[in-house]
PDB file of C-alpha atoms in Angstrom:
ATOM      1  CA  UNK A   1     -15.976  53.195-106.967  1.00 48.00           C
ATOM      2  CA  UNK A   2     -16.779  49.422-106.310  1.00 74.00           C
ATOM      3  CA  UNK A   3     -17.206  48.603-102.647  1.00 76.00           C
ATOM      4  CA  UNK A   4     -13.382  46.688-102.115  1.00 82.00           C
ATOM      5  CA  UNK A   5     -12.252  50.177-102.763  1.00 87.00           C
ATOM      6  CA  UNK A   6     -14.928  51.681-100.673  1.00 87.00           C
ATOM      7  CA  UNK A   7     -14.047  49.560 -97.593  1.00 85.00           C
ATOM      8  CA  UNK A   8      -9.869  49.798 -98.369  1.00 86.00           C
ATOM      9  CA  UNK A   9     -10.526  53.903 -98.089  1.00 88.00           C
ATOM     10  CA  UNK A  10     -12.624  53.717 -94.926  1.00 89.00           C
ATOM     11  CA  UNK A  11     -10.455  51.116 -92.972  1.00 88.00           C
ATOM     12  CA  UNK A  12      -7.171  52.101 -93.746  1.00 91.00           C
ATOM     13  CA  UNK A  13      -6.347  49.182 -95.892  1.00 91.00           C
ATOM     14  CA  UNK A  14      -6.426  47.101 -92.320  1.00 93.00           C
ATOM     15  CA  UNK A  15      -8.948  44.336 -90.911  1.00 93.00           C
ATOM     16  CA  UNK A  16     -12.223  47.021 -89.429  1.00 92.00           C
ATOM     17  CA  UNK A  17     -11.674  44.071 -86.518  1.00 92.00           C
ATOM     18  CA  UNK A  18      -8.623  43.382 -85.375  1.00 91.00           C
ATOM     19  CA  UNK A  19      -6.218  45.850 -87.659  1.00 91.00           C
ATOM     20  CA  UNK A  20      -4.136  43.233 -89.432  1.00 90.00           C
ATOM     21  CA  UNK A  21      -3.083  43.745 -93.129  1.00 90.00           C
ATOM     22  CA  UNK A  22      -2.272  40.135 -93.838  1.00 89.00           C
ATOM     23  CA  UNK A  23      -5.178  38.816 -96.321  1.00 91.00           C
ATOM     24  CA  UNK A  24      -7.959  41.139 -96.172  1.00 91.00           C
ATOM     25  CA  UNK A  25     -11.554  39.651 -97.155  1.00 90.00           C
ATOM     26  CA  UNK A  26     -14.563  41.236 -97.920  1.00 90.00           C
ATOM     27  CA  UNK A  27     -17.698  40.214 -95.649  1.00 90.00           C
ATOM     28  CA  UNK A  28     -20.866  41.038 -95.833  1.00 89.00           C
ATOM     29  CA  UNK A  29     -22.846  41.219 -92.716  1.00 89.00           C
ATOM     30  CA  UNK A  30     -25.673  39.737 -92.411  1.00 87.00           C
ATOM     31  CA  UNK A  31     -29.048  39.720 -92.637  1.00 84.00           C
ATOM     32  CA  UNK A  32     -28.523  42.594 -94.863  1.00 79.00           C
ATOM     33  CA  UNK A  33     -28.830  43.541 -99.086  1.00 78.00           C
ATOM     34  CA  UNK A  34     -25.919  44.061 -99.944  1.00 76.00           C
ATOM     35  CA  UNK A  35     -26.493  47.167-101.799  1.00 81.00           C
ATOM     36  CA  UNK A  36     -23.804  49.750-100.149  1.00 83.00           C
ATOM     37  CA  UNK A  37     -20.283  49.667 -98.609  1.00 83.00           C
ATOM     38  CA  UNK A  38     -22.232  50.031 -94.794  1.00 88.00           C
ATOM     39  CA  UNK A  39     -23.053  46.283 -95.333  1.00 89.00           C
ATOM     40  CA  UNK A  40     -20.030  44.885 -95.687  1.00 91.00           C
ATOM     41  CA  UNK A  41     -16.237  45.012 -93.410  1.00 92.00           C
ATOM     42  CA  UNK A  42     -12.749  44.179 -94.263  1.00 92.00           C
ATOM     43  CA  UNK A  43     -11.862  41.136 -92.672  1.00 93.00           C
ATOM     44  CA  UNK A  44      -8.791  39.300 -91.890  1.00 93.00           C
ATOM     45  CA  UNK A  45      -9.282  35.515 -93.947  1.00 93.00           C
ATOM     46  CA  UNK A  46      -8.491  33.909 -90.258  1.00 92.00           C
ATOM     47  CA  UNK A  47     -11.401  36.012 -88.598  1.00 93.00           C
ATOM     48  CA  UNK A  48     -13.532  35.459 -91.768  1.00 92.00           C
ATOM     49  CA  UNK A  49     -13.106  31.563 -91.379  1.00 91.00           C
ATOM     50  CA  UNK A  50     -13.996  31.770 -87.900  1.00 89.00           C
ATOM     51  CA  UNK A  51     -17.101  33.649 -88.114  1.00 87.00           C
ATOM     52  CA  UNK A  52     -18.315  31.066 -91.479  1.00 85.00           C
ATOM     53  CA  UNK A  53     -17.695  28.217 -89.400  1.00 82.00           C
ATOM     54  CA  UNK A  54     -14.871  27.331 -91.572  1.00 85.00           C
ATOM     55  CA  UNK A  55     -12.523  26.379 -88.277  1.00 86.00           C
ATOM     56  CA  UNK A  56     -12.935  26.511 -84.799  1.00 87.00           C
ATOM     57  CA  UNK A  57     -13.626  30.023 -83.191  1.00 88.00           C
ATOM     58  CA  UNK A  58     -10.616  30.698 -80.792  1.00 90.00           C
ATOM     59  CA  UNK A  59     -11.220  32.763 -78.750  1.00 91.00           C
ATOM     60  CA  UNK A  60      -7.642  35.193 -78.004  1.00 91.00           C
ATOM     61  CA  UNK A  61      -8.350  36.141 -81.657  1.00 93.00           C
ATOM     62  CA  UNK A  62     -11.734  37.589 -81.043  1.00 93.00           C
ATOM     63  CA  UNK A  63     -10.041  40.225 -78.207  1.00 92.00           C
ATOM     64  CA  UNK A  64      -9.233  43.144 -80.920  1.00 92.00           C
ATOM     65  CA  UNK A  65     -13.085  43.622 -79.843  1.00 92.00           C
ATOM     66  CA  UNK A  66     -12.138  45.456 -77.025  1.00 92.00           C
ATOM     67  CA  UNK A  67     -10.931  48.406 -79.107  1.00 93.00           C
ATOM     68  CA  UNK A  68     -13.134  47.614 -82.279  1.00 91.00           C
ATOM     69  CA  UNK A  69     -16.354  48.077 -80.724  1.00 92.00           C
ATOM     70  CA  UNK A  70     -15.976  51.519 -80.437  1.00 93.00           C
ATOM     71  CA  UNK A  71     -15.792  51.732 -84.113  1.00 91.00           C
ATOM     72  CA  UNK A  72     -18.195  54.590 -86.038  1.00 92.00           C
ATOM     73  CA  UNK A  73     -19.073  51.913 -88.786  1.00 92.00           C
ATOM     74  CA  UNK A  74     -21.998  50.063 -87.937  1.00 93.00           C
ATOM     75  CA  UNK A  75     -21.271  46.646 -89.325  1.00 92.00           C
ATOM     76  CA  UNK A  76     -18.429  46.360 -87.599  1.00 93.00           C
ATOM     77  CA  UNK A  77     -20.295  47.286 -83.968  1.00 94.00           C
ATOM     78  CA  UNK A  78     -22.877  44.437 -85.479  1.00 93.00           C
ATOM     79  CA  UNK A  79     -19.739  41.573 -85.426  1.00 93.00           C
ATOM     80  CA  UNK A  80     -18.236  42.700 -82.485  1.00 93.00           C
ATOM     81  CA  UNK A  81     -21.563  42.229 -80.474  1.00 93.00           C
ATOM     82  CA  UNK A  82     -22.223  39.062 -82.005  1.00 91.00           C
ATOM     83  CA  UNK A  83     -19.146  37.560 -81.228  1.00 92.00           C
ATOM     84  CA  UNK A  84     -19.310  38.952 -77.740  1.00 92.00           C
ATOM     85  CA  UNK A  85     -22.391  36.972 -77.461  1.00 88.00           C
ATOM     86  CA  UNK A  86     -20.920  33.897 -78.804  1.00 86.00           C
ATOM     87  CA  UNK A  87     -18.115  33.939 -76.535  1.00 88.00           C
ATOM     88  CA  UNK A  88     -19.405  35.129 -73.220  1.00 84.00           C
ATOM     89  CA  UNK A  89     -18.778  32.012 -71.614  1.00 80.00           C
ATOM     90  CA  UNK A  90     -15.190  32.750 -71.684  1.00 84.00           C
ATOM     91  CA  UNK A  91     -15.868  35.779 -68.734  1.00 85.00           C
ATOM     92  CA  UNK A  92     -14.244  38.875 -70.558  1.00 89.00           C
ATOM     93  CA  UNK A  93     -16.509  39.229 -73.035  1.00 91.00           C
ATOM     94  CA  UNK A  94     -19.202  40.157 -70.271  1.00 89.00           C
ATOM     95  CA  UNK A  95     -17.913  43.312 -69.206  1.00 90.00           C
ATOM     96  CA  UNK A  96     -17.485  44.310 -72.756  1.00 91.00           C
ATOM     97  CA  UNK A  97     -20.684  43.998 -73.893  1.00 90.00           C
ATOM     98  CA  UNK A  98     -21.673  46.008 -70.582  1.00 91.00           C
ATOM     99  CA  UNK A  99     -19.679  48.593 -72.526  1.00 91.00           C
ATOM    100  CA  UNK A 100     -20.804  48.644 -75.865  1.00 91.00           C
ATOM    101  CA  UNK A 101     -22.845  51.594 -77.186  1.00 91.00           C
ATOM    102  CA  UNK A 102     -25.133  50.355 -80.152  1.00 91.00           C
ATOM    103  CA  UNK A 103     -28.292  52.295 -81.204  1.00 92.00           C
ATOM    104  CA  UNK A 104     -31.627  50.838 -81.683  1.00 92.00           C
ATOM    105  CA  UNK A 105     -31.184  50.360 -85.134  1.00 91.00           C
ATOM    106  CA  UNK A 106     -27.867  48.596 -85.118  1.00 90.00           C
ATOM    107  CA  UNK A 107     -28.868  46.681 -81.950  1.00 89.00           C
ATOM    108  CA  UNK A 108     -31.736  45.474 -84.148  1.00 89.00           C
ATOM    109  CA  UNK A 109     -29.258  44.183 -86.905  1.00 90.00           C
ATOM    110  CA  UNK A 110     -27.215  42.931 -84.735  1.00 88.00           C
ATOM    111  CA  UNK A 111     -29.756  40.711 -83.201  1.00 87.00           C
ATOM    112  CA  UNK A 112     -31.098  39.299 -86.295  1.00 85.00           C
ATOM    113  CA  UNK A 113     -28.467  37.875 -88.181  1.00 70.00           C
ATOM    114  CA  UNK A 114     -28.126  35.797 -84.347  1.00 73.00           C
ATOM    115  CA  UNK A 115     -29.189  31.908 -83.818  1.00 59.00           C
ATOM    116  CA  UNK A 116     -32.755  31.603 -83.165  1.00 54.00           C
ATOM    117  CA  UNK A 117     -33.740  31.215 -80.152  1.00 51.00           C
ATOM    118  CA  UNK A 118     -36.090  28.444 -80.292  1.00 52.00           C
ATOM    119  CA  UNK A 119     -33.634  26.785 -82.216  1.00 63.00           C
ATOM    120  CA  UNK A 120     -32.714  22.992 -81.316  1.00 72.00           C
ATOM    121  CA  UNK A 121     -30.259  23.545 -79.145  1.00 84.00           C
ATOM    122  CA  UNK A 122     -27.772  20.845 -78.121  1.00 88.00           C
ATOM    123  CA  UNK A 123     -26.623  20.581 -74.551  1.00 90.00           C
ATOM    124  CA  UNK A 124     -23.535  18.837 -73.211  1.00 92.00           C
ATOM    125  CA  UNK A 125     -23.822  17.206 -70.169  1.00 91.00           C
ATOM    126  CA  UNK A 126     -22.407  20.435 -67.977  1.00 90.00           C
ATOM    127  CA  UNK A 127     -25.492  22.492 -69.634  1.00 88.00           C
ATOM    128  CA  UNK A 128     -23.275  24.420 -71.886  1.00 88.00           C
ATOM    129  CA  UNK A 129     -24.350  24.169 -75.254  1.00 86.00           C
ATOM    130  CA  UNK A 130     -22.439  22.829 -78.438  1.00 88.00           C
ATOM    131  CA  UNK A 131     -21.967  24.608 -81.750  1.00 84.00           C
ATOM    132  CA  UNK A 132     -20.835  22.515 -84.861  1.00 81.00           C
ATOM    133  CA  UNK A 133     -17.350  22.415 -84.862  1.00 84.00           C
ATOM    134  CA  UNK A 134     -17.181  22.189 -81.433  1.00 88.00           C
ATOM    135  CA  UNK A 135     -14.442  19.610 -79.953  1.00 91.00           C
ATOM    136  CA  UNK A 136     -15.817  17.341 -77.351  1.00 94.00           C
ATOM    137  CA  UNK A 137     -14.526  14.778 -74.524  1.00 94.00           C
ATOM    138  CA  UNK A 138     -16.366  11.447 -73.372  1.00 94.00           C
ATOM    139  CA  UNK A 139     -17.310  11.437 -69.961  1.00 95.00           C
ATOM    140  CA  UNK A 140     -18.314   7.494 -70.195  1.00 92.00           C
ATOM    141  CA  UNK A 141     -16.749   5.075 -71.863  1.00 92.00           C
ATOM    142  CA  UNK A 142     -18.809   3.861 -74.638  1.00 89.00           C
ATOM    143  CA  UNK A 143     -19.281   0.741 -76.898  1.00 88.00           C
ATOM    144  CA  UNK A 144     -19.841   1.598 -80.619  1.00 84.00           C
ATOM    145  CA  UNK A 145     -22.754  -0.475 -81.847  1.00 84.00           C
ATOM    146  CA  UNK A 146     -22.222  -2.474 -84.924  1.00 81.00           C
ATOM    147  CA  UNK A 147     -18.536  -2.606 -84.302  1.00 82.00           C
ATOM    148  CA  UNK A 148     -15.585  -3.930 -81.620  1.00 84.00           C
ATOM    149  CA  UNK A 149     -14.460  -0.139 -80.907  1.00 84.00           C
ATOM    150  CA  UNK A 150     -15.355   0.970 -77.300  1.00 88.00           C
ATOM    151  CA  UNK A 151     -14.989   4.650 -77.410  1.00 88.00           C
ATOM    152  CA  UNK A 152     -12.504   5.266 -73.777  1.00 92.00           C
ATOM    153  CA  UNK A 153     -13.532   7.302 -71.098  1.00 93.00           C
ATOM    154  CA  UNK A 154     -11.872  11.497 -71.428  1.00 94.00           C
ATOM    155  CA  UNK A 155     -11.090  10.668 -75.600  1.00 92.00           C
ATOM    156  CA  UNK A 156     -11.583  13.974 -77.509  1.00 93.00           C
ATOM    157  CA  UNK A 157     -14.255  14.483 -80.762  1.00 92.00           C
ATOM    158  CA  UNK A 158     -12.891  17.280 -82.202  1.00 90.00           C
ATOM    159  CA  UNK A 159     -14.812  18.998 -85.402  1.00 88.00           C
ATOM    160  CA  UNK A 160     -18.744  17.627 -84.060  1.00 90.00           C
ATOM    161  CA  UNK A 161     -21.440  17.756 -86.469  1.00 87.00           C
ATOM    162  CA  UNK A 162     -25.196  18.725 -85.008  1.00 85.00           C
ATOM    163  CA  UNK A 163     -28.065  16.011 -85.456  1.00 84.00           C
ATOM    164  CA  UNK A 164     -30.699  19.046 -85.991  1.00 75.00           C
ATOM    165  CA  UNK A 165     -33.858  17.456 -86.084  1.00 78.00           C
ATOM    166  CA  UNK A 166     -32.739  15.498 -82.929  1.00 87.00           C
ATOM    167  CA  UNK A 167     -31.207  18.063 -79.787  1.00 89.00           C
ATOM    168  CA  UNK A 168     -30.064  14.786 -77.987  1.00 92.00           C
ATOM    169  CA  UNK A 169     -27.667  13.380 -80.623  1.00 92.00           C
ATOM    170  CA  UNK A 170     -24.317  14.205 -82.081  1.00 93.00           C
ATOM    171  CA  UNK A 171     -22.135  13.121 -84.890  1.00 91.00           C
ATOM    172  CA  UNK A 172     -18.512  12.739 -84.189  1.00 90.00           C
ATOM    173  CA  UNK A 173     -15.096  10.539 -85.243  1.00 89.00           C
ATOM    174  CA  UNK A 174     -13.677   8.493 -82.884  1.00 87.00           C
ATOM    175  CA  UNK A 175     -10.287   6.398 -84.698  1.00 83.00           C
ATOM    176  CA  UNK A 176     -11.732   7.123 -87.750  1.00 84.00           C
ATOM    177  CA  UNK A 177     -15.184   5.807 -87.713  1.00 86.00           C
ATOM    178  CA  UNK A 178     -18.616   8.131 -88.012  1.00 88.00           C
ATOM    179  CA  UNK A 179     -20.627   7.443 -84.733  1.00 90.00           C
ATOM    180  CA  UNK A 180     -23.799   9.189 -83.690  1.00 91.00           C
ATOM    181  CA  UNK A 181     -22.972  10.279 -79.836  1.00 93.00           C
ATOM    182  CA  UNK A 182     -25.388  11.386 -77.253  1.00 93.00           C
ATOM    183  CA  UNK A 183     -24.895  14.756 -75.795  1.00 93.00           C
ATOM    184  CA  UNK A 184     -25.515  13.355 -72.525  1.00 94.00           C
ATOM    185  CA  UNK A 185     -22.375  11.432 -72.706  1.00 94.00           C
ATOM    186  CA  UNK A 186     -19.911  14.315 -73.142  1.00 94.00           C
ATOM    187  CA  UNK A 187     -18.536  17.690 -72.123  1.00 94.00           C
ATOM    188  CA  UNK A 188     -17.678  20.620 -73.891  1.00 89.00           C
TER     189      UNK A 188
END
């Protein structure tokens, strides 16, 4: 029995996450081999896209956690802490990872397949830090060297790209041009 068939059985033929049944995705969690069914979850391709990087992570999606976190499948428990993680600065993700029930094992896993933390990290000018993909607003209006476009105070960057050898710099449009941005100079 290949694994698609594995995961259809043991979900129900319904995203392990949030329980949709519109285009179902495998996904394999990672850090992991790949070797067995317990690696992998059946994922909705909006949830899948999100947790890639493929488009912005919104957040209302992510609350099926509330009731998929209780889950018996360990993969699953794996996403929905990691996600909890990556959104508690929304609020209601903190009480819910109060909640959660993971052992040491799949706490472990869990925490692995995580960001580094002595990763660069790139900080906005509130403190809160900025994921690529990330939409931005100025805080200062700012002249764009090497051209006549002055960048207007509160105008959004939406989709940033991360300088990563360089924590202080961004990479963002602004009417259609490429300009490197420093994080100092925005707000999430």
């Amino acid at each position: 029995m290949s694994f698609e068939k594995q995961l259809n059985l043991r979900s129900g033929e319904t995203c392990e996450l949030s329980g949709s049944t519109d285009n179902l995705q495998v996904y394999q969690v990672q850090p992991s081999e790949g070797n067995s069914a317990d690696d992998f979850i059946l994922i909705s391709q909006n949830l899948k896209d999100q947790l890639e990087g493929k488009q912005e992570v919104v957040p209302n999606d992510w609350r099926c956690l509330n009731d998929s976190m209780w889950s018996e499948v360990p993969a699953v428990k794996v996403i929905a802490y990691r996600m909890l993680e990556n959104l508690k600065s929304e609020g209601w993700p903190n009480d819910l990872l109060e909640m959660i029930y993971m052992d040491d094992q799949e706490l472990s896993w869990a925490k692995s397949g995580m960001e580094d933390e002595d990763a660069v990290k790139h900080i906005d000018s509130n403190g809160a830090i900025l994921k690529a993909g990330d939409t931005v607003v100025l805080i200062k209006e700012l002249d764009v060297k090497g051209s006549t476009i002055t960048a207007k105070r509160g105008t959004a960057v939406r989709n940033i790209r991360l300088v990563h050898d360089d924590p202080t710099l961004i990479e963002g449009k602004i009417d259609g041009q490429s300009i490197y941005i420093l994080t100092q100079y925005v707000k999430k």
